[in-house]
PDB file of C-alpha atoms and ligand atoms in Angstrom:
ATOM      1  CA  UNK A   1       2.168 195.104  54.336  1.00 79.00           C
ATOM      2  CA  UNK A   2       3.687 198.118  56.147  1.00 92.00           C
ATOM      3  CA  UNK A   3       3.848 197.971  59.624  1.00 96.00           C
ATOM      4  CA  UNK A   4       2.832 201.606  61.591  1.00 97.00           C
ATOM      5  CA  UNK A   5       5.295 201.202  64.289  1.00 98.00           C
ATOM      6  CA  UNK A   6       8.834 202.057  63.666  1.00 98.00           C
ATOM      7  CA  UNK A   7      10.319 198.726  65.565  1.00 98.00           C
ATOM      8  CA  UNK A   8      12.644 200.387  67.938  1.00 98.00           C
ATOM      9  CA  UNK A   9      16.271 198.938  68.645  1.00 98.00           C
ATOM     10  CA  UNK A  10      16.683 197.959  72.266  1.00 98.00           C
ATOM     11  CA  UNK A  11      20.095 198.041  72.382  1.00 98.00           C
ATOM     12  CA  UNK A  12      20.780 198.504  76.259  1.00 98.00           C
ATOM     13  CA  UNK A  13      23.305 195.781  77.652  1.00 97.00           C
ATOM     14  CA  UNK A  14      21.096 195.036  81.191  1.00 98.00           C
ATOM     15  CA  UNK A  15      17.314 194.470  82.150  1.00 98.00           C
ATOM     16  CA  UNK A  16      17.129 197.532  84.463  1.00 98.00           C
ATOM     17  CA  UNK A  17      18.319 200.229  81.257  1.00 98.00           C
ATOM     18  CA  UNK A  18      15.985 198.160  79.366  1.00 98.00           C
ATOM     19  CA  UNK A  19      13.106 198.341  81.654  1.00 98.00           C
ATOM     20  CA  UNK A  20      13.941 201.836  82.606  1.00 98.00           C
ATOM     21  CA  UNK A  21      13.453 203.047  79.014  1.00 98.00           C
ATOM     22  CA  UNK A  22      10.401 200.619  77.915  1.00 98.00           C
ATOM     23  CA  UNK A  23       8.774 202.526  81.604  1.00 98.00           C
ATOM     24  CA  UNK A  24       8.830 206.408  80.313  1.00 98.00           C
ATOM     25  CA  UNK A  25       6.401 204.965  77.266  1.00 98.00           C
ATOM     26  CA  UNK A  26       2.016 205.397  78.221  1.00 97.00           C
ATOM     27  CA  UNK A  27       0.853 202.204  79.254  1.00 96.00           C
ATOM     28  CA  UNK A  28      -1.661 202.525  76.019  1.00 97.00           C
ATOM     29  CA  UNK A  29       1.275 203.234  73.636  1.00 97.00           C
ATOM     30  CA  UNK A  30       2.133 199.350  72.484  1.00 98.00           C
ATOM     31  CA  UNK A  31       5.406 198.912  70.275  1.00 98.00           C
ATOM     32  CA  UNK A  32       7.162 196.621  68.129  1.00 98.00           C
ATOM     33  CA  UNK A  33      10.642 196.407  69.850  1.00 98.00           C
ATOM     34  CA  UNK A  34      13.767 194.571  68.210  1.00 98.00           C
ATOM     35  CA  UNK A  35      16.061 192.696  70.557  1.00 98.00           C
ATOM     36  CA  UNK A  36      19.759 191.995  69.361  1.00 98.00           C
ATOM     37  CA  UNK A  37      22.135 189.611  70.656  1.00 97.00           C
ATOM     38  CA  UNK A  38      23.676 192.293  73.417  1.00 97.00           C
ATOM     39  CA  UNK A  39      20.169 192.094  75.147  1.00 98.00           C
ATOM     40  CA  UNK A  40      19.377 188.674  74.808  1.00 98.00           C
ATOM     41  CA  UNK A  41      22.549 187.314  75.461  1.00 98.00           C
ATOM     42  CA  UNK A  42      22.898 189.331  78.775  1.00 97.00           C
ATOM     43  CA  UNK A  43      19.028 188.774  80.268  1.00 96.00           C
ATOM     44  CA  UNK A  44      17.819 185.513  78.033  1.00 97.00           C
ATOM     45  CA  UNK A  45      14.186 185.187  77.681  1.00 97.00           C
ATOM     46  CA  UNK A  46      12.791 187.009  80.555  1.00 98.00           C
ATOM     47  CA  UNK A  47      13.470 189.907  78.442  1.00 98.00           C
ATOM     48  CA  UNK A  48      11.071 188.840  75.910  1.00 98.00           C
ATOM     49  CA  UNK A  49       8.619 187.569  78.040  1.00 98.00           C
ATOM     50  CA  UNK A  50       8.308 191.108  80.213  1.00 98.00           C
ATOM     51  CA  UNK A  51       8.105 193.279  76.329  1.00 98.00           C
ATOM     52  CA  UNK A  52       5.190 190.599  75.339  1.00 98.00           C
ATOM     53  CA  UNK A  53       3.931 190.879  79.459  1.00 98.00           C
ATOM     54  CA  UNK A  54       3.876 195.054  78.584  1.00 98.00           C
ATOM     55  CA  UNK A  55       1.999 194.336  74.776  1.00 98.00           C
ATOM     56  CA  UNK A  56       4.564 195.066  72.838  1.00 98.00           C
ATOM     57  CA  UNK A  57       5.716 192.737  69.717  1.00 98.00           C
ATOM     58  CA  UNK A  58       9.032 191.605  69.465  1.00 98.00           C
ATOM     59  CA  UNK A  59      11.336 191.265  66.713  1.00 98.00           C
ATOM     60  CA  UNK A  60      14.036 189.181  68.045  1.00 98.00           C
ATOM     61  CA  UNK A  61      17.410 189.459  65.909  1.00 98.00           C
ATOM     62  CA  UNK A  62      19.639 186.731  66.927  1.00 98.00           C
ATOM     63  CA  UNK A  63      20.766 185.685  62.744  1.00 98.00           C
ATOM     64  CA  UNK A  64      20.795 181.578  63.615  1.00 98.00           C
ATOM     65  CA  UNK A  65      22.682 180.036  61.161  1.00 98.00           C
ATOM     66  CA  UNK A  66      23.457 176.185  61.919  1.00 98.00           C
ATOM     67  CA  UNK A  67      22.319 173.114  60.648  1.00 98.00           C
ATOM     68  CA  UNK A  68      18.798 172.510  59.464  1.00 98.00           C
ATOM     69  CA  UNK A  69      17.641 170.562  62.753  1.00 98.00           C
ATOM     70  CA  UNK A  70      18.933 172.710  65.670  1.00 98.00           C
ATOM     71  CA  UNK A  71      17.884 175.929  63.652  1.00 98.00           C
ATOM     72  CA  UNK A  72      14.175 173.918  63.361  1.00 98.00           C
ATOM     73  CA  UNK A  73      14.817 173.482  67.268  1.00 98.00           C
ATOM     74  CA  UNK A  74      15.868 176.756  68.385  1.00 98.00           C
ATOM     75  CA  UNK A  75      13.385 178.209  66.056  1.00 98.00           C
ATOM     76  CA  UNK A  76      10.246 176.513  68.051  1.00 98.00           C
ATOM     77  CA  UNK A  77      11.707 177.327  71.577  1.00 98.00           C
ATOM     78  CA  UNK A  78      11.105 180.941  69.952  1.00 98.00           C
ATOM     79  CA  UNK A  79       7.507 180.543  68.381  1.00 98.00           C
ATOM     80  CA  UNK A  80       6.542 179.296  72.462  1.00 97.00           C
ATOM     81  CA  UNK A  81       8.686 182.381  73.981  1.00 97.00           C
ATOM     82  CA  UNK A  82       5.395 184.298  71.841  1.00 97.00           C
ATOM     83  CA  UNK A  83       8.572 186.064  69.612  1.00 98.00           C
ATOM     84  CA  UNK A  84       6.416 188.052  66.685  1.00 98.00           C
ATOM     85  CA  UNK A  85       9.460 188.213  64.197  1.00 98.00           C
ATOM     86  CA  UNK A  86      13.015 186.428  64.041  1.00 98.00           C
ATOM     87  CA  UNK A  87      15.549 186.069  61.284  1.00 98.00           C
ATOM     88  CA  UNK A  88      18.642 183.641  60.068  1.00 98.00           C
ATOM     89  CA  UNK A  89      21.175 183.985  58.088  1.00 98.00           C
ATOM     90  CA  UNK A  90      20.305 183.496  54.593  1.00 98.00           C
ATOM     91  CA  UNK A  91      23.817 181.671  53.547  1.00 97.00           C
ATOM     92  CA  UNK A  92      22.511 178.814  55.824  1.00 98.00           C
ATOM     93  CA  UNK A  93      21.029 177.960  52.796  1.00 98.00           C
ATOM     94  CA  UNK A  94      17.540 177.117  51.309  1.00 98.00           C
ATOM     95  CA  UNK A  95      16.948 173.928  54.139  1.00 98.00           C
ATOM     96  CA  UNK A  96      18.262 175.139  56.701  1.00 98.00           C
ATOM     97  CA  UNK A  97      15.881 178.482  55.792  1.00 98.00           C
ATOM     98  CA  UNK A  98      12.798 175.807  55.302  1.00 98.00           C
ATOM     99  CA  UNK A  99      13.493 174.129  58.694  1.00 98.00           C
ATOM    100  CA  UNK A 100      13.499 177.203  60.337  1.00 98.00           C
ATOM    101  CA  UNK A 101      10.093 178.158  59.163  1.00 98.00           C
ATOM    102  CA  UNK A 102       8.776 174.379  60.433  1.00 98.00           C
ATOM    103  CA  UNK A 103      10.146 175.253  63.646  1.00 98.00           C
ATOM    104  CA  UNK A 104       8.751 179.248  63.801  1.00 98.00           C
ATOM    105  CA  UNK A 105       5.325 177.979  62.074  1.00 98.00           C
ATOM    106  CA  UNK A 106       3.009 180.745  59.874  1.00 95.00           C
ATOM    107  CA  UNK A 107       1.792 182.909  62.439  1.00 93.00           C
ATOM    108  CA  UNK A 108       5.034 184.967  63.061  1.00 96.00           C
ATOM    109  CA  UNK A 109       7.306 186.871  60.634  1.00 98.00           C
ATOM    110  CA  UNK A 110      10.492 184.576  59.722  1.00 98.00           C
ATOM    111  CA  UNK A 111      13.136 187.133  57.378  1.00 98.00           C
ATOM    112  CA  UNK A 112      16.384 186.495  56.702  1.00 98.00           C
ATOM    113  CA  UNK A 113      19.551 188.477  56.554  1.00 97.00           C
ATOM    114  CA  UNK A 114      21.317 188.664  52.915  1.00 96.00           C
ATOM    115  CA  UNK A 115      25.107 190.059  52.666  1.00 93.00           C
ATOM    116  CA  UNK A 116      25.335 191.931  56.252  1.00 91.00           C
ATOM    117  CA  UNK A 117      25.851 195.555  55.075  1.00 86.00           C
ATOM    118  CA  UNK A 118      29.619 195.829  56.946  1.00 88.00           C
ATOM    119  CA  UNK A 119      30.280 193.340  53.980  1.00 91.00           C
ATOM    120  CA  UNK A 120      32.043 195.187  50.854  1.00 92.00           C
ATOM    121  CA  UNK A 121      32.139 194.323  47.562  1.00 93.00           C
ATOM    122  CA  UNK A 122      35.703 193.395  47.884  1.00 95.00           C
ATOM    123  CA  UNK A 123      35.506 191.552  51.382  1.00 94.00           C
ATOM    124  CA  UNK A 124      32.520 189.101  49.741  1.00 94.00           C
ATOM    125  CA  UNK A 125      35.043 188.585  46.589  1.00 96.00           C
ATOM    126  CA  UNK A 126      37.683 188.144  48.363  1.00 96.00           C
ATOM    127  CA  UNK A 127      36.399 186.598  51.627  1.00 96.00           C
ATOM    128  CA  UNK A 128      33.827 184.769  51.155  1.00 95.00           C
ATOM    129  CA  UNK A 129      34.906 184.055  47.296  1.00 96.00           C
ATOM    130  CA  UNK A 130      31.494 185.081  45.549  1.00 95.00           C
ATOM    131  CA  UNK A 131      32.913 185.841  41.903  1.00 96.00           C
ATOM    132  CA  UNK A 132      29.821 188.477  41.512  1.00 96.00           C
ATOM    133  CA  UNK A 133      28.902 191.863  42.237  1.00 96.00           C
ATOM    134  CA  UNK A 134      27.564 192.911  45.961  1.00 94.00           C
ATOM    135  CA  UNK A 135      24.179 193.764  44.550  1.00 95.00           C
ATOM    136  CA  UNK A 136      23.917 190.472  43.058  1.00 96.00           C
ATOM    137  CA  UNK A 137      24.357 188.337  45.710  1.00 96.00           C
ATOM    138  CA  UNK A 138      21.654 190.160  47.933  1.00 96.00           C
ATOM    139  CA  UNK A 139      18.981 189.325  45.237  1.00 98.00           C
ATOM    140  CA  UNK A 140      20.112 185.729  45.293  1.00 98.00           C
ATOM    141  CA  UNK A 141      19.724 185.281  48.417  1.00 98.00           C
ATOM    142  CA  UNK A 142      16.595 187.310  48.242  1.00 98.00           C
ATOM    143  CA  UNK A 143      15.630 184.931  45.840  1.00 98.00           C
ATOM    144  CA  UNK A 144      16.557 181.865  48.100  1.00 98.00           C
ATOM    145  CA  UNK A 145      14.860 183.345  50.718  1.00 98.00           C
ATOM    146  CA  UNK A 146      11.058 183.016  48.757  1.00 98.00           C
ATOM    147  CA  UNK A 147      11.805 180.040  47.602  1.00 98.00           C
ATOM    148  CA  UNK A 148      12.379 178.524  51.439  1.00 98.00           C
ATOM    149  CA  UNK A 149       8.389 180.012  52.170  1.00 98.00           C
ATOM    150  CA  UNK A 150      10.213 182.840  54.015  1.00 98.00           C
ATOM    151  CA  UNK A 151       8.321 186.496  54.712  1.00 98.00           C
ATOM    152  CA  UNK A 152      11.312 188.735  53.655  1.00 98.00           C
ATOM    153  CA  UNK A 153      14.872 190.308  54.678  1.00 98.00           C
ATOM    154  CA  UNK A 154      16.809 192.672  56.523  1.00 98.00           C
ATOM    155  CA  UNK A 155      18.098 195.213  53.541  1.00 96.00           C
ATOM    156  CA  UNK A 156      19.590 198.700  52.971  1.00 92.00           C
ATOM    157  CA  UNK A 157      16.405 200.925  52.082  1.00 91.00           C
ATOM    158  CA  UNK A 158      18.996 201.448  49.277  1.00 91.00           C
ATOM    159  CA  UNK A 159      18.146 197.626  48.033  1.00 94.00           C
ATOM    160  CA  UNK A 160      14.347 197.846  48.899  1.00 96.00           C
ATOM    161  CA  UNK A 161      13.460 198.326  44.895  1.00 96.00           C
ATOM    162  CA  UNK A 162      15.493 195.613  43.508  1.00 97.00           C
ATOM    163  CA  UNK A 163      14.757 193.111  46.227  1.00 98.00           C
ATOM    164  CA  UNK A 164      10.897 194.008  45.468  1.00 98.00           C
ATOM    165  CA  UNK A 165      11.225 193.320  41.886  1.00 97.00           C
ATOM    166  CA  UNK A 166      13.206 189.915  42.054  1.00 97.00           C
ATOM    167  CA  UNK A 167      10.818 188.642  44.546  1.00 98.00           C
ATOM    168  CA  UNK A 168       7.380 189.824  44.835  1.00 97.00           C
ATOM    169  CA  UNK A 169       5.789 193.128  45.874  1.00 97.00           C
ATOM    170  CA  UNK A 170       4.495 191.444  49.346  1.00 96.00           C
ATOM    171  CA  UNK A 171       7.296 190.059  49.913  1.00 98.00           C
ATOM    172  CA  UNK A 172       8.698 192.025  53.444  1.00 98.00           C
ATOM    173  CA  UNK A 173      11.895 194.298  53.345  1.00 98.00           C
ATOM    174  CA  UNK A 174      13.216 195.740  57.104  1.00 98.00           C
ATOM    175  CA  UNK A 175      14.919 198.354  56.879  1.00 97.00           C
ATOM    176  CA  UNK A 176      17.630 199.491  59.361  1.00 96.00           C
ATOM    177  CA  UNK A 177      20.210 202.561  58.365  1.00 93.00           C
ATOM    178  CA  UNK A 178      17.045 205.198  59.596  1.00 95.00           C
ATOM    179  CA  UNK A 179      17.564 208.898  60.612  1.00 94.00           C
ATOM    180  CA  UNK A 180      14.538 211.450  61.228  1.00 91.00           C
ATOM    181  CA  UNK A 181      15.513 214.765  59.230  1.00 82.00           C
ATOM    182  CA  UNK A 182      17.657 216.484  60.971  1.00 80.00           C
ATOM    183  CA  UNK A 183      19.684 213.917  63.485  1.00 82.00           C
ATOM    184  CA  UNK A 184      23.310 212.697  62.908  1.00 79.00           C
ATOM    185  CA  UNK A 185      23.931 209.808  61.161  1.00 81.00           C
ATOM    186  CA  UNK A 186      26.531 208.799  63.170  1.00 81.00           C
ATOM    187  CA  UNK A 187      28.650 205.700  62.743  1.00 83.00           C
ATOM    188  CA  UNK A 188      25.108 204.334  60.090  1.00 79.00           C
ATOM    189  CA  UNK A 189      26.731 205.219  56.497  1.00 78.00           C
ATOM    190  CA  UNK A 190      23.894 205.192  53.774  1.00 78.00           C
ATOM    191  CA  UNK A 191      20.819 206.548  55.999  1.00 88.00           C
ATOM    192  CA  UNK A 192      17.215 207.479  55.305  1.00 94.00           C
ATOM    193  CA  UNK A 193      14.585 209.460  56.553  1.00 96.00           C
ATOM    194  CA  UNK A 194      11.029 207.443  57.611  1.00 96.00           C
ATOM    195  CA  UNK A 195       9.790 209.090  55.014  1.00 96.00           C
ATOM    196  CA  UNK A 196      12.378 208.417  52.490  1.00 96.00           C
ATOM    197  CA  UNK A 197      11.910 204.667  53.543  1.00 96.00           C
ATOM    198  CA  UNK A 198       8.312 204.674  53.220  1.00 96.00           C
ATOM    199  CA  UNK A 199       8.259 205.878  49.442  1.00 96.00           C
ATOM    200  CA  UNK A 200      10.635 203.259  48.512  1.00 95.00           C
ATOM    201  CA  UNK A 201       8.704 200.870  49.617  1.00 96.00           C
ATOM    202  CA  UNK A 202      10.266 199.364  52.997  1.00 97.00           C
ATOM    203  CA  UNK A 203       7.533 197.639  55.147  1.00 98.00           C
ATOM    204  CA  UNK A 204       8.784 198.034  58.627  1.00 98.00           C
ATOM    205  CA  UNK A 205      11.887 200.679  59.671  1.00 98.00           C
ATOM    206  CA  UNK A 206      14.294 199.475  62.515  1.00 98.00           C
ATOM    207  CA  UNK A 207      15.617 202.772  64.383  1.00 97.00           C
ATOM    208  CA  UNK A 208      17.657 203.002  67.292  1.00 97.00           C
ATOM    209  CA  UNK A 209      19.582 205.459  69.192  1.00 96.00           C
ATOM    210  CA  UNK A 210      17.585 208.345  67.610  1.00 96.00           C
ATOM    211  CA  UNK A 211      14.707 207.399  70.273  1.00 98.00           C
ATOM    212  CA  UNK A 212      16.830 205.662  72.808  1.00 97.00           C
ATOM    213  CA  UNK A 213      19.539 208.299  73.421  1.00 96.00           C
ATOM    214  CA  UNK A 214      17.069 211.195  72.643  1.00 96.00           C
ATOM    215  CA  UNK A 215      16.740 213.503  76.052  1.00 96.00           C
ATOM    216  CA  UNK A 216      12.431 212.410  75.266  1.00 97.00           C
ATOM    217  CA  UNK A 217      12.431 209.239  73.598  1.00 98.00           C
ATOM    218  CA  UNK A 218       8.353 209.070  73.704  1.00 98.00           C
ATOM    219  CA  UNK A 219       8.692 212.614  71.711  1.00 98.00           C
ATOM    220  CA  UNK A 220      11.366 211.561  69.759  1.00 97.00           C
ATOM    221  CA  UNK A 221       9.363 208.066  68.524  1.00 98.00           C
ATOM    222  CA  UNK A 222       5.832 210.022  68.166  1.00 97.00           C
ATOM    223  CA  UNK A 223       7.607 212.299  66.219  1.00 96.00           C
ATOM    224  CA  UNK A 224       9.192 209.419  64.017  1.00 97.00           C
ATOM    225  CA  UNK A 225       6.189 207.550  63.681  1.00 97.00           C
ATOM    226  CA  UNK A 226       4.530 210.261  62.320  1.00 96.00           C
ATOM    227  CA  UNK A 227       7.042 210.855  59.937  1.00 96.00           C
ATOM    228  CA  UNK A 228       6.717 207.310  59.206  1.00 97.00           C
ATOM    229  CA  UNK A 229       2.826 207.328  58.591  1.00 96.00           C
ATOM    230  CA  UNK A 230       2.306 211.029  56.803  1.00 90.00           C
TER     231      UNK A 230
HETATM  232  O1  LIG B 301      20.944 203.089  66.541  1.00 64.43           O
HETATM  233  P1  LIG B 301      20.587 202.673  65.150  1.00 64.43           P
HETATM  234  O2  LIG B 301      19.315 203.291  64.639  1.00 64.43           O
HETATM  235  O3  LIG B 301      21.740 202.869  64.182  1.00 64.43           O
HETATM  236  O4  LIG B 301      20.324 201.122  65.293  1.00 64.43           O
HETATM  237  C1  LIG B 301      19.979 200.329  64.212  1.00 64.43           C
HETATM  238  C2  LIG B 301      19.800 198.905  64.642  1.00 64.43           C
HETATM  239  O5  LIG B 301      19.695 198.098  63.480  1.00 64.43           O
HETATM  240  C3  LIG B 301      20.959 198.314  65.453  1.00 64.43           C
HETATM  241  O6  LIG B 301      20.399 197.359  66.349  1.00 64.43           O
HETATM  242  C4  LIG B 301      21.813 197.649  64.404  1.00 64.43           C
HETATM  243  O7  LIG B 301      22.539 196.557  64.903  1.00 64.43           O
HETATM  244  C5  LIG B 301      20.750 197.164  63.423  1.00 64.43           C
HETATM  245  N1  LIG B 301      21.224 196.976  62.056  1.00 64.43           N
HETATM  246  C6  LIG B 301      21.790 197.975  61.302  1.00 64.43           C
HETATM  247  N2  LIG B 301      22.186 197.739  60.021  1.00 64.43           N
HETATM  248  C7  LIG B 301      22.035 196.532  59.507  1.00 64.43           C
HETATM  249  C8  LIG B 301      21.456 195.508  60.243  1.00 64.43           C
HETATM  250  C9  LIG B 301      21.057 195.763  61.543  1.00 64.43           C
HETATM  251  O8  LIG B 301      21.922 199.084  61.777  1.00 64.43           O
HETATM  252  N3  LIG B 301      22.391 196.334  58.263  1.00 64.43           N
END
């Protein structure tokens, strides 16, 4: 299922950037925002509550990754907050993934994060001492992350293929890592176009600073979007 919105990255550290930015979009135009720890952490809820209050839908990235019952606790303080889409950490492992869906119910999108992508190869063998190959361990925890009744992960459009084929076709790969043609990659390492991610397969694209440090970021999203959807 691909979304039609590119989810946009609302990473602003107050309320009043936040609100600011959110204000120069049509009343009409709804999004799909995402809303990180920086965000959350520095407003709490009432930042979620005044995206849903505007009609937007809200992918709220805040990786939990505790035990099984406070994840399953946190997780339906979220599902009342009216949160369309959150994620965990998929190394919490397969219960801890199953309680958080019990907590977050059916109706929203649950997705889990696999090897974060500032992990190398060497740093998970070394670190985290996972005797396999980077690749690997993303499609196990892929894996894991069907069998807990999850909807999908947070991947590299790189990994979109792979992840598809271990798990299922439906089964829902975000992609962050997104640059219109044209627009520096900056500090993002391994980027692709909306178009690029679409062929390949991802079902929603997470961008960022290409619409919220663009001199028009209504221009700059339209113009993404419809990338996104040709
Ligand atoms: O500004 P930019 O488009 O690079 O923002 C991308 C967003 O996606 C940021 O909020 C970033 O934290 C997030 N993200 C990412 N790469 C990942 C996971 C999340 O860029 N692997």
């Amino acid at each position: 299922m691909r979304e039609q919105r590119p989810v946009i990255a609302l990473d602003f550290p107050d309320f009043e950037t936040t609100k600011a930015f959110l204000e120069r979009f049509p009343e009409e135009e709804t999004l799909y925002v995402k809303i990180g720890m920086e965000l959350y952490y520095a407003c709490g809820s009432q930042v979620v509550t005044y995206a849903k209050s505007l009609g937007h839908s809200v992918f709220l990235d805040l990786k939990l990754h505790d035990i099984p019952n406070t994840v399953k606790s946190a997780m339906a303080v979220l599902r009342k907050l009216g949160v369309d889409m959150t994620n965990v950490h998929a190394a919490g492992g397969v219960e801890m993934m199953k309680a958080a869906r019990e907590g977050f119910g059916d109706q929203g999108t649950l997705i889990a994060v696999t090897q974060l992508t500032s992990t190398s190869q060497e740093q998970m063998q070394k670190f985290q001492n996972i005797q396999t190959s980077l690749a690997e361990s993303v499609l196990h925890y892929a894996k894991k992350t069907a069998e807990a009744g999850l909807d999908g992960v947070v991947c590299s459009a790189h990994e979109v293929a792979a992840i598809k084929e271990a798990t299922s076709e439906d089964f829902v790969c975000l992609t962050p890592g997104i640059r219109p043609s044209g627009v520096e990659p900056g500090d993002q390492k391994r980027v692709m176009t909306p178009a690029e991610a679409r062929e390949i397969g991802s079902d929603f694209i997470v961008v960022g600073r290409p619409i919220t440090q663009a001199a028009d970021p209504v221009a700059a999203y339209q113009k993404i979007q419809a990338e996104w959807n040709s």
